[in-house]
Steps between C-alpha positions, in 0.01 A plus 500: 500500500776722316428843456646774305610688796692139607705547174566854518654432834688238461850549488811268387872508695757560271736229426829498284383386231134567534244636232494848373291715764339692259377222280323315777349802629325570146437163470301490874340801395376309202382179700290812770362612233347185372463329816255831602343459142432149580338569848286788348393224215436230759283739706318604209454131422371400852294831501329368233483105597300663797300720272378208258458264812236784640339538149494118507312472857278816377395273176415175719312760748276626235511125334339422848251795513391454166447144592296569785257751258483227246349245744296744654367634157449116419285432851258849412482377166431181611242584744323816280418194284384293749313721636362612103407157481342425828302835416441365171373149646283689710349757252403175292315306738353815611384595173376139452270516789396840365450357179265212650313760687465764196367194283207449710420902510533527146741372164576862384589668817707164560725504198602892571586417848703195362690773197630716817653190701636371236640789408611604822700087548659630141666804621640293827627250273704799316551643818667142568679511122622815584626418837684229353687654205576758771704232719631386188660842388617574900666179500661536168613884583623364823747219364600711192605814807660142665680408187647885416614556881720142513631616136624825673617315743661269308654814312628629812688209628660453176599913426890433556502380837690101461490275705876499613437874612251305739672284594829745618 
């Protein structure tokens, strides 16, 4: 690779009819100049190929992570409403056995007992309507977080940096 200091030192013979000294001298002065301009560019170029490649990794990485939380948020979700629902199986066939047992003791004291169960199988149910919009607004705040961090990526890659710089 040329370098500045590879022009600066490099030195013509003199022939009889050769080129003015002091012309080509300026003139490699000139071409160090710009060849050292160039380098510094390139190297600020690479610098940040390397810098948008890490940003890039850093985006899948937390693409990844936040993938991982998304599927485990989807399994407890899924399983808080199995379990709400198994509970909620269970608190009905209890309270119909209750309910077949109260009868015989007595119609009044039967239909209070009744009220509370089914009052208590209405607050699982919003327990399990609540657990549901809740997965519903973790997984839509987790793809819209998705979304934003591949558009910054996406704005990173394309901030000046060409492909041709890539490429060289």
């Amino acid at each position: 690779m040329l370098t500045r200091a590879d022009v600066e030192a490099k030195r013509f013979r003199e022939a009889f009819r050769g080129y003015h000294r002091e012309e080509v001298d300026e003139f490699l002065d000139l071409v160090a100049e710009e060849l050292e301009a160039l380098q510094a560019e390139n190297a600020a170029l690479r610098q940040q190929v390397e810098e948008l490649k890490e940003a890039a990794e850093r985006g899948r990485e937390a693409e990844r992570a936040l993938g991982k939380v998304l599927a485990a948020a989807e399994r407890a979700a899924a399983e808080v409403v199995a379990e709400a629902r198994g509970e909620a199986e269970r608190l009905l066939e209890r309270a119909r056995k209750e309910a077949e047992e109260i009868r015989a003791r007595g119609e009044t004291e039967a239909r209070d007992r009744l009220r509370e169960l089914e009052t208590r199988t209405k607050a699982l149910e919003e327990r399990v309507a609540s657990l549901r919009t809740l997965k519903e607004e973790l997984v839509s705040a987790l793809r819209e977080f998705l979304a934003r961090a591949l558009e910054r990526v996406d704005e990173l890659a394309q901030e000046g940096v060409g492909e041709e710089v890539v490429e060289s």
